[in-house]
Every structure is written in structure tokens, then in C-alpha cells.
PDB file of C-alpha atoms in Angstrom:
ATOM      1  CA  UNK A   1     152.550 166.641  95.005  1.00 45.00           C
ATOM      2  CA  UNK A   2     151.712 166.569  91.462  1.00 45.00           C
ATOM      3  CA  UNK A   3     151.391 162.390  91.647  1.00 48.00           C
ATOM      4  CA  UNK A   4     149.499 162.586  94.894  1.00 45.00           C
ATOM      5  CA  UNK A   5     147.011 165.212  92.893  1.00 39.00           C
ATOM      6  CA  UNK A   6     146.674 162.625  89.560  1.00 46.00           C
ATOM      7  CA  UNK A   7     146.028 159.869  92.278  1.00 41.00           C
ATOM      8  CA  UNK A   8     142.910 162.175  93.525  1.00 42.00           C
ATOM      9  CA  UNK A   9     141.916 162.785  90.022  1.00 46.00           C
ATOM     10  CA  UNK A  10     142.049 159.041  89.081  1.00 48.00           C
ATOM     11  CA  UNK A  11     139.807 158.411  92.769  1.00 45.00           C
ATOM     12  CA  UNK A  12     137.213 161.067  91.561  1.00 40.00           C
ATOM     13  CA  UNK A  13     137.553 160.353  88.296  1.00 47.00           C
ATOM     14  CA  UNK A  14     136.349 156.282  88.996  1.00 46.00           C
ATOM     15  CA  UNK A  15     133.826 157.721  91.359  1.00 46.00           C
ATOM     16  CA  UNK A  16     132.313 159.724  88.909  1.00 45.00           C
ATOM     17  CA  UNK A  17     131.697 156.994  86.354  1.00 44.00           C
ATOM     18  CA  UNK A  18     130.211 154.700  88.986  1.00 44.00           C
ATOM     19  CA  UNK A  19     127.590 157.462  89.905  1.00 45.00           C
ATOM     20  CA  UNK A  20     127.130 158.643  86.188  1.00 47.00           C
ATOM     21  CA  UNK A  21     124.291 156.475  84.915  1.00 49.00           C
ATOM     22  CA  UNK A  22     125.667 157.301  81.344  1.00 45.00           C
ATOM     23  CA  UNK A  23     129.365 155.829  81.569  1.00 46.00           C
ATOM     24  CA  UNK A  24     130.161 152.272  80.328  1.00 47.00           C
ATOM     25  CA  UNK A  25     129.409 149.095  81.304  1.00 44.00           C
ATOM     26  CA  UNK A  26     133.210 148.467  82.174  1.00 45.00           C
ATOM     27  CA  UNK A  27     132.855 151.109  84.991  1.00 44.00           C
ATOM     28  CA  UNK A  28     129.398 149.735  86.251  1.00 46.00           C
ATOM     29  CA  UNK A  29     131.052 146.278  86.926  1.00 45.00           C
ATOM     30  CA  UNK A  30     134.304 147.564  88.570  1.00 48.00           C
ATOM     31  CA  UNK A  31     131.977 149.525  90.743  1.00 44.00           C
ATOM     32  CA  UNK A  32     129.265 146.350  91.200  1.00 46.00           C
ATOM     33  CA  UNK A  33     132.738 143.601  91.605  1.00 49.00           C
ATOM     34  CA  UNK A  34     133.688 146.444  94.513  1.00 47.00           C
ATOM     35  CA  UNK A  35     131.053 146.945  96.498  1.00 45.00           C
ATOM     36  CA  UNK A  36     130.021 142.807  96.196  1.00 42.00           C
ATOM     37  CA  UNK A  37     133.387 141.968  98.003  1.00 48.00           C
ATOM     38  CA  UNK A  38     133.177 144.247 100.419  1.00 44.00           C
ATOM     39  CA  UNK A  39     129.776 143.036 101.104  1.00 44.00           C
ATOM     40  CA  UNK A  40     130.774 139.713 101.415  1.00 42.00           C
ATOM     41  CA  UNK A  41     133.981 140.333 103.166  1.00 46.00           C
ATOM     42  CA  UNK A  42     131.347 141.648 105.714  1.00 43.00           C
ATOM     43  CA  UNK A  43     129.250 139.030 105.921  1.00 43.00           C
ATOM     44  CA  UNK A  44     131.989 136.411 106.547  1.00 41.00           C
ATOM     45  CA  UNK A  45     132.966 138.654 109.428  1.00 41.00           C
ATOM     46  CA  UNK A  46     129.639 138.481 110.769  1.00 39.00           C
ATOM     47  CA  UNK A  47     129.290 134.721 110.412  1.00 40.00           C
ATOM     48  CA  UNK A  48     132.481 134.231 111.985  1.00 38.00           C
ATOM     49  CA  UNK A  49     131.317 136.171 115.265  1.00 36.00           C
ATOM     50  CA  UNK A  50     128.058 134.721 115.554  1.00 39.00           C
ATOM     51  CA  UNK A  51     129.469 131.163 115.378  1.00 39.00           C
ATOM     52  CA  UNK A  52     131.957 131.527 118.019  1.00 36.00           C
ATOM     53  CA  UNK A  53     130.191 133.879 119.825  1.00 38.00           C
ATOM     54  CA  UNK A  54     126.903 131.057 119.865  1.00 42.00           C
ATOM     55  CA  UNK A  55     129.213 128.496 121.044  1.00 41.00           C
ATOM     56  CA  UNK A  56     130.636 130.359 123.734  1.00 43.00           C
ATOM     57  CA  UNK A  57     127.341 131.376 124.980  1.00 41.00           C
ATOM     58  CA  UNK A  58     125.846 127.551 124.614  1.00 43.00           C
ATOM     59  CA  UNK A  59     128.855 126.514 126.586  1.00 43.00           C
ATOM     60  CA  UNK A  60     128.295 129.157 128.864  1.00 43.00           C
ATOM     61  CA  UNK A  61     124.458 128.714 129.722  1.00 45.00           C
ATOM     62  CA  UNK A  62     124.916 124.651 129.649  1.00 45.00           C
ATOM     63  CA  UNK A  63     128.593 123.849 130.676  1.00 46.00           C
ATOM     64  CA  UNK A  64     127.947 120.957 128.882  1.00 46.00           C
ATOM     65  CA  UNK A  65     129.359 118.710 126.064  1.00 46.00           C
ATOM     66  CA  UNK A  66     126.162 118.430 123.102  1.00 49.00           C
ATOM     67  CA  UNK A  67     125.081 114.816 123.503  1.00 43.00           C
ATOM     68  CA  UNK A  68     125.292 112.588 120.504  1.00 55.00           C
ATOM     69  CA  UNK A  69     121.310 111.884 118.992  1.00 56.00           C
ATOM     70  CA  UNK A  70     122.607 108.743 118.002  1.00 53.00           C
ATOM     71  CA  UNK A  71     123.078 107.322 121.495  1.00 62.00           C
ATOM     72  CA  UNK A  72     119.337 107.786 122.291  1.00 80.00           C
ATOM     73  CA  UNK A  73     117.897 105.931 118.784  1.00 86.00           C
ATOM     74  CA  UNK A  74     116.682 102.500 119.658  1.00 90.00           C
ATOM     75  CA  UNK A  75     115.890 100.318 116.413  1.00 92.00           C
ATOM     76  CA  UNK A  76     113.156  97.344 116.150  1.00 92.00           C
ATOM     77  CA  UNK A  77     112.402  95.389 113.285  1.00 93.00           C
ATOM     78  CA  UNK A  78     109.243  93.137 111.717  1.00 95.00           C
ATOM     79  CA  UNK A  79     110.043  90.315 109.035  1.00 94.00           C
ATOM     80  CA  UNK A  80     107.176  91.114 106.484  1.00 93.00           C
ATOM     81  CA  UNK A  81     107.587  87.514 105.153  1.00 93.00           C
ATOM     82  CA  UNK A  82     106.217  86.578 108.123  1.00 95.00           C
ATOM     83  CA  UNK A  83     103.588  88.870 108.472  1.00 95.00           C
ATOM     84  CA  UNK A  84     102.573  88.117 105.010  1.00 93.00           C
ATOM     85  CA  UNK A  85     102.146  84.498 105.942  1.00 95.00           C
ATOM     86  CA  UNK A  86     100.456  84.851 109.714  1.00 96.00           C
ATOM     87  CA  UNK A  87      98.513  87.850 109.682  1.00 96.00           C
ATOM     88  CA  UNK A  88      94.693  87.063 108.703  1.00 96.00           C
ATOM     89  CA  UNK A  89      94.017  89.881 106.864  1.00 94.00           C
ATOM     90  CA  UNK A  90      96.685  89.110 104.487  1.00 94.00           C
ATOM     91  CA  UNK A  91      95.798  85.066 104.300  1.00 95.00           C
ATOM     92  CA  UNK A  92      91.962  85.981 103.482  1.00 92.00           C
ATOM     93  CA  UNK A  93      93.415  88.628 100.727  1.00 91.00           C
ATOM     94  CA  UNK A  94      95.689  85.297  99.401  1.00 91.00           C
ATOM     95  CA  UNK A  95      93.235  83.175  99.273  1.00 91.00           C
ATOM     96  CA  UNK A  96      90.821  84.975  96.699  1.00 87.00           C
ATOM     97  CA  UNK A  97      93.820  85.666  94.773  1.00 89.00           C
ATOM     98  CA  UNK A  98      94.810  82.128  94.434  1.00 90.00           C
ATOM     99  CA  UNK A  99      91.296  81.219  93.887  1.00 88.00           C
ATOM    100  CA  UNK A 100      91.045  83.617  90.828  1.00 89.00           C
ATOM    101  CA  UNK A 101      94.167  81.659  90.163  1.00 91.00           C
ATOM    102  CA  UNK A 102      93.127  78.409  90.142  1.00 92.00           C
ATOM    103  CA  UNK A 103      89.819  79.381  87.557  1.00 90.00           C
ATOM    104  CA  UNK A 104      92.414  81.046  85.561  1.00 92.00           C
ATOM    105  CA  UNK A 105      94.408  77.558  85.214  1.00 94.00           C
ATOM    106  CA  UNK A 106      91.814  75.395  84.811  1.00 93.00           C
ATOM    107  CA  UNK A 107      90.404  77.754  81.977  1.00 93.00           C
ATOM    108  CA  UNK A 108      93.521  77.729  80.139  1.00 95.00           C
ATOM    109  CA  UNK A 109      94.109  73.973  80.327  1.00 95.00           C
ATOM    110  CA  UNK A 110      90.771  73.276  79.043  1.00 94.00           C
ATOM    111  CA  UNK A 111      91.066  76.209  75.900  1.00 95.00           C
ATOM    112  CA  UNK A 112      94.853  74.277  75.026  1.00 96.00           C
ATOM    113  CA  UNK A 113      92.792  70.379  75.470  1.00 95.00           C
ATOM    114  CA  UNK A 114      89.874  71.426  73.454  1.00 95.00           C
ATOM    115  CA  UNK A 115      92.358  73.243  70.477  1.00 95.00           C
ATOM    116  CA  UNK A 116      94.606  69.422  70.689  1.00 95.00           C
ATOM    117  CA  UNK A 117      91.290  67.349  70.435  1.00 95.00           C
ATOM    118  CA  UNK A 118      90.089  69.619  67.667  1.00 94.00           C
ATOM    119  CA  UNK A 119      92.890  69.799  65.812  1.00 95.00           C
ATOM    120  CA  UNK A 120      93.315  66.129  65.832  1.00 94.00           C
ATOM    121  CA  UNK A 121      90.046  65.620  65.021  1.00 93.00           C
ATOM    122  CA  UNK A 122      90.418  67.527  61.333  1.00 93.00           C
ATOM    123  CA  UNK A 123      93.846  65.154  60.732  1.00 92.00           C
ATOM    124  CA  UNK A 124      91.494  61.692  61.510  1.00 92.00           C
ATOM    125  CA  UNK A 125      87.519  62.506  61.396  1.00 89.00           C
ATOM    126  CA  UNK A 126      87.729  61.671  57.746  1.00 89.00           C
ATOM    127  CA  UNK A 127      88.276  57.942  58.638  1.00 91.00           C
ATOM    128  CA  UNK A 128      85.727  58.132  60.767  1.00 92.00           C
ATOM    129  CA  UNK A 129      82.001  56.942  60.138  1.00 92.00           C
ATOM    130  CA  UNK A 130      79.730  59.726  59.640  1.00 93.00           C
ATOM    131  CA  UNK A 131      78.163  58.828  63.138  1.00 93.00           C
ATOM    132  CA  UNK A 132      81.500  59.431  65.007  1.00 93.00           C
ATOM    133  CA  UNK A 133      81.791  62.257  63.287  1.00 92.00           C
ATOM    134  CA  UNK A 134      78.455  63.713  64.560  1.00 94.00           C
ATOM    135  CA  UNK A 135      79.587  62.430  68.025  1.00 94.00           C
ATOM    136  CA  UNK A 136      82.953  64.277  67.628  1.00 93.00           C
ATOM    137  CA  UNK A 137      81.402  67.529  66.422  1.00 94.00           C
ATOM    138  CA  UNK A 138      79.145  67.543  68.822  1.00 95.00           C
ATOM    139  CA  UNK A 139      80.896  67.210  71.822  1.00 95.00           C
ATOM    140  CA  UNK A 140      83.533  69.651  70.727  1.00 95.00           C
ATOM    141  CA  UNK A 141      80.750  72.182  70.525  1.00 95.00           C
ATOM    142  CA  UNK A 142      79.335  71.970  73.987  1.00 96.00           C
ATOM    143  CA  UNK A 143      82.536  72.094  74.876  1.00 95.00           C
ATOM    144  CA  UNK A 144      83.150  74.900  73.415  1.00 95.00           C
ATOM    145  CA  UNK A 145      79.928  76.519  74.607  1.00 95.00           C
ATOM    146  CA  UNK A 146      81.340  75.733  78.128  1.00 94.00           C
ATOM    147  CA  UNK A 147      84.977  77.220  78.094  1.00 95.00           C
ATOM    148  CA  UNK A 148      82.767  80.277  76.783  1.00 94.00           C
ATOM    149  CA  UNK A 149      80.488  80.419  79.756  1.00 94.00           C
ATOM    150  CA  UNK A 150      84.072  79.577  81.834  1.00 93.00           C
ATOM    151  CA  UNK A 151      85.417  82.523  80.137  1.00 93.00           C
ATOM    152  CA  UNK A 152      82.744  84.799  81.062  1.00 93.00           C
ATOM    153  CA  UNK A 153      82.798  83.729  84.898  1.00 90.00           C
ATOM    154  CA  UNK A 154      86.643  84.605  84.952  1.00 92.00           C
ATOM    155  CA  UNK A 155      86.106  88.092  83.632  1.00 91.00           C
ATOM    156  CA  UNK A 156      83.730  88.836  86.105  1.00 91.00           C
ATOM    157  CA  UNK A 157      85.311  87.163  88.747  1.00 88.00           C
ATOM    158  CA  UNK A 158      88.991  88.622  87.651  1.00 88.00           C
ATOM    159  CA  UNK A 159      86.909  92.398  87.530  1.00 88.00           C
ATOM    160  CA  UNK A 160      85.181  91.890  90.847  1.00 86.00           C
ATOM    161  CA  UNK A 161      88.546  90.563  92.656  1.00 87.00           C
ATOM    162  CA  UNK A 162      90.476  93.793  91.207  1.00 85.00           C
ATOM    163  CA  UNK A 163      87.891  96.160  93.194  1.00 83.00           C
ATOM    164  CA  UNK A 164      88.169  94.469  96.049  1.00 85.00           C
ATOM    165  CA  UNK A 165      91.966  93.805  96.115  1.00 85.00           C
ATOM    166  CA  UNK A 166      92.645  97.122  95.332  1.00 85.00           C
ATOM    167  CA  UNK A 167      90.388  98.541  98.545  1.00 89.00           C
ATOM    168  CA  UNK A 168      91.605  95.656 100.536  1.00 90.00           C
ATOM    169  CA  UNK A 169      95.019  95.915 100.002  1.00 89.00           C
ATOM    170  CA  UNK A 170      94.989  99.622 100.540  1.00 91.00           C
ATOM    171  CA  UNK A 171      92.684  99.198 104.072  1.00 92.00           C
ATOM    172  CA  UNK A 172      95.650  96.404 105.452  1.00 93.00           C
ATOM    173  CA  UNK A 173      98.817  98.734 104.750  1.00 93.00           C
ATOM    174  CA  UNK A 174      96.851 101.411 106.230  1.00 94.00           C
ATOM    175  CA  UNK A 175      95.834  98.981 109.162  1.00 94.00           C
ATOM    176  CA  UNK A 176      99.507  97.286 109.897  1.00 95.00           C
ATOM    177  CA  UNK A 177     101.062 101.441 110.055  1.00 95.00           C
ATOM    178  CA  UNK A 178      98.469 102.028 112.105  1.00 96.00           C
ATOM    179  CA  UNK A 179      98.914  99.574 114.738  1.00 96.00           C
ATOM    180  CA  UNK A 180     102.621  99.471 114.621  1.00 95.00           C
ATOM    181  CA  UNK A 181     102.356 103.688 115.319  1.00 95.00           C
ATOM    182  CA  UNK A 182      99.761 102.667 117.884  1.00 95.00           C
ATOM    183  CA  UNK A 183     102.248 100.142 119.586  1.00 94.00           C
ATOM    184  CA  UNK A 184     105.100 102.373 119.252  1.00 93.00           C
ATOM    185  CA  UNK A 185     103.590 105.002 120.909  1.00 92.00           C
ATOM    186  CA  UNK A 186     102.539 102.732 124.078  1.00 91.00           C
ATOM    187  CA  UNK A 187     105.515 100.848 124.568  1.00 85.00           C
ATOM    188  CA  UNK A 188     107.645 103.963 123.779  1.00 78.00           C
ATOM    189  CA  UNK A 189     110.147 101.866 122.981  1.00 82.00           C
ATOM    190  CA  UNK A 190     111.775 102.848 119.030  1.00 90.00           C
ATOM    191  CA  UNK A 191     113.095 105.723 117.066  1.00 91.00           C
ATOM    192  CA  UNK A 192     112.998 103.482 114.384  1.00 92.00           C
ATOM    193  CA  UNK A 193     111.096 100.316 113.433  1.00 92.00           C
ATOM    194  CA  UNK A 194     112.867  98.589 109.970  1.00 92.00           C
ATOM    195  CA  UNK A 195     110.510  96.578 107.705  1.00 90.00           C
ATOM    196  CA  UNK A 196     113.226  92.937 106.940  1.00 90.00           C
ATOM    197  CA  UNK A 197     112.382  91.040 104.469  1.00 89.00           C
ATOM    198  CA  UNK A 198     114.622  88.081 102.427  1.00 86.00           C
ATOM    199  CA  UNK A 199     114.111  89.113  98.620  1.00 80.00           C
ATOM    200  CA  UNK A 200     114.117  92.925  99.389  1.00 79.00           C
ATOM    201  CA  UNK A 201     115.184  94.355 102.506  1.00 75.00           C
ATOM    202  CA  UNK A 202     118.634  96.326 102.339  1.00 80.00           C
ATOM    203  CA  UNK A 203     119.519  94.737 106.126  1.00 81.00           C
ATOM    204  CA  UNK A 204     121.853  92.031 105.710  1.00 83.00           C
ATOM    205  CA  UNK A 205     122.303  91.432 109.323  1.00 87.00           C
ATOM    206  CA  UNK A 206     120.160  92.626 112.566  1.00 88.00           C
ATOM    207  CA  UNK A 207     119.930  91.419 116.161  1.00 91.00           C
ATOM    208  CA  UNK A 208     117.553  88.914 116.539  1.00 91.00           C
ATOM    209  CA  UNK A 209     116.563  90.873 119.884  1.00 91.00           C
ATOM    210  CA  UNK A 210     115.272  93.486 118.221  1.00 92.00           C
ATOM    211  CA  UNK A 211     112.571  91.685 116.526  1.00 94.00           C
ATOM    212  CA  UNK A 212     109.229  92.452 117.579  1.00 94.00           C
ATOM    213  CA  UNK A 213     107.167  90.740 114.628  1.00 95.00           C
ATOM    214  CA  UNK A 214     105.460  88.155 117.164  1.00 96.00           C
ATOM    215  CA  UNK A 215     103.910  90.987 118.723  1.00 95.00           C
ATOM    216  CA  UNK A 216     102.680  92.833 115.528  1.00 96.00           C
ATOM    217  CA  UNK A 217     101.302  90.046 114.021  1.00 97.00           C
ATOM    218  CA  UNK A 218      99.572  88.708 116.918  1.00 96.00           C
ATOM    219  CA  UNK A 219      97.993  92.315 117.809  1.00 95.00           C
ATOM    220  CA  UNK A 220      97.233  92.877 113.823  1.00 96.00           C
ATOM    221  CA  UNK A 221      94.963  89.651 114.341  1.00 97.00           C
ATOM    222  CA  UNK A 222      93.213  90.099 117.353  1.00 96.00           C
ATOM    223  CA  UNK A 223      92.616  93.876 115.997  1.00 95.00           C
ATOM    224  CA  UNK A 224      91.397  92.084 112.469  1.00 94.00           C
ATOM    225  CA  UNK A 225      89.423  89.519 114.675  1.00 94.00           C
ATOM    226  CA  UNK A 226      87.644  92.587 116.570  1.00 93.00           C
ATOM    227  CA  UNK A 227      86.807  94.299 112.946  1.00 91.00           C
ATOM    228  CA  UNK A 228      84.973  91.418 111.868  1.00 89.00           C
ATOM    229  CA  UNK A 229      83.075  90.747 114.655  1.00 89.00           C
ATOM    230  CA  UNK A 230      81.811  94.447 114.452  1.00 83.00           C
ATOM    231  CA  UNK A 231      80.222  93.421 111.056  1.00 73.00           C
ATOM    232  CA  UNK A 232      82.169  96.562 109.175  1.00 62.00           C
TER     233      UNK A 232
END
């Protein structure tokens, strides 16, 4: 009797310092540790139920098996090498490039001639006559004055390209998602549509009958043919 009376006074004794705001943080934690486990104890419960309870109900309403997503993805690919190299849009935006290229070249091959011939020309123009040396001289000067004016053109040129690129470049990705959502959503015919390229697309292998780049590139250039004919 006496034990089953200390038990009661140990019961009260641990309720009391949870509700007494004053006790120790010792008691507070027992009390917080408690009541968290039974909460989650609860909650587990819960979960439990509802999951089996769901499936039962799914199974019930349906009577059938949940179909795999993946058997309903169809894949389709586009080499971007090739689009790179066919589409128009992309051969007009190579071609200024490798024009700015070309200036660029040819500036620096003159600037590396013109420091050779001058340099050689302070090693020897004092065994020349003082009329070669005029001729020397001067013809190092206008060349000089011409790599100048060279110079000048490729800044502007490399300036002017750089606006244009940049808006070009930006209106052809924008174009090629565009038409290949446009396509997609015609034919109806991918989930997914993987860009394959050789330097640095992660597929290593991929039916060749899945390739619909022909088709891209030859409706990117009739739609590119159509812009430019509209004068925009």
C-alpha cells in the first residue's frame, strides 16, 4: 500500500514540475522528450493507416495494376553539329564571324611584317645610301599609317559584330526551341527530344531511328527563308 502511495506521489510529484513554470529545466525536457514521442508515435500510426488504407481504396476504385510512366516516354534526338553546319541562320551568323576573322589575321600578319622589316632596317640602313634610307623610312611610315587605319576598321568592325552576334545568337536559340516545341506539339510524337552532339553530348549511343534532325533543320530554313522575305 505504502509503495503503491510513493508511486502516486512520484506521478504527481513529476506532474507538478511539468506544470510549474518555476521548476528546472531537467523537468521541462522530461516533460517536452514525453509528450514529443507520443506525438510522433501518433503520427506514424496515422501514416501507416492512410497508406494502406489509400492503396486499398486505389485498388478498389481502379482494380488495376499503376502503369509504369516509363512505358509511354518516346525519345527523339537532333545532332547540333549538323544543325550548326545546315541551318542558314547559323551559316550567315559564321560567316561574319569568320570574316571579322580573317581582318583580324591579316592585321596581325602585317603588324609582325612591318616590326621584321623595321627591325632589320635599324641592323643594315646604316650601309645604306642616304637615298635608300629616305626610301626605307618612308615606306615604313605609310605603312605604318595603314596598319593604323587597319586597326581602327577592326575595332569598329569587332564592336559592331559583338552587338549583332550577341542579338543574333540570342534570336536563333530562341528560334530553333521554338520550332522544335512547335513540331513537337503537331506531330505529338516525344516526351523527350535529346540535343547529340560529338565533343559534348553525354549520349554515347542512340538509335539512329530516332533522329529527326533532317526535319528540324529543313523546317528551321524554310521558317528563316519566310523571316527574310518579310523584311524583319
Amino acid at each position: 500500500m505504502e509503495d503503491n502511495l510513493n508511486i502516486q506521489n512520484e506521478e504527481l510529484n513529476e506532474n507538478s514540475c511539468c506544470s510549474n513554470n518555476s521548476e528546472n529545466k531537467k523537468c521541462n525536457c522530461k516533460c517536452s522528450q514525453t509528450a514529443l514521442n507520443i506525438v510522433l508515435s501518433v503520427a506514424v500510426i496515422v501514416l501507416f493507416i492512410l497508406h494502406f488504407s489509400g492503396s486499398g481504396s486505389q485498388s478498389g476504385q481502379s482494380g488495376k495494376t499503376a502503369v509504369n510512366p516509363t512505358e509511354s516516354i518516346t525519345v527523339g534526338f537532333v545532332d547540333t553539329d549538323s544543325l550548326i553546319d545546315q541551318y542558314e541562320y547559323a551559316i550567315e551568323l559564321n560567316s561574319k564571324m569568320k570574316r571579322y576573322a580573317n581582318m583580324e589575321a591579316n592585321y596581325k600578319a602585317q603588324a609582325t611584317k612591318l616590326q621584321e622589316d623595321y627591325n632589320n632596317y635599324l641592323k643594315t640602313g646604316a650601309n645604306m645610301t642616304l637615298t635608300d634610307q629616305k626610301k626605307n623610312e618612308e615606306s615604313l611610315k605609310k605603312r605604318a599609317s595603314d596598319l593604323e587605319y587597319l586597326e581602327s576598321q577592326l575595332v569598329a568592325e569587332q564592336q559592331k559584330l559583338e552587338s549583332v552576334i550577341n542579338v543574333d545568337q540570342k534570336k536563333m536559340i530562341e528560334a530553333v526551341y521554338a520550332f522544335i516545341r512547335d513540331y513537337n506539339a503537331k506531330n505529338q510524337n516525344f516526351t523527350i527530344i535529346l540535343k547529340k552532339s560529338f565533343s559534348e553530348s553525354p549520349v554515347l549511343y542512340i538509335d539512329s531511328s530516332l533522329n529527326i534532325t533532317r526535319e528540324i533543320i529543313d523546317g528551321l530554313n524554310e521558317e528563316y527563308r519566310e523571316y527574310k522575305k518579310s523584311g524583319k
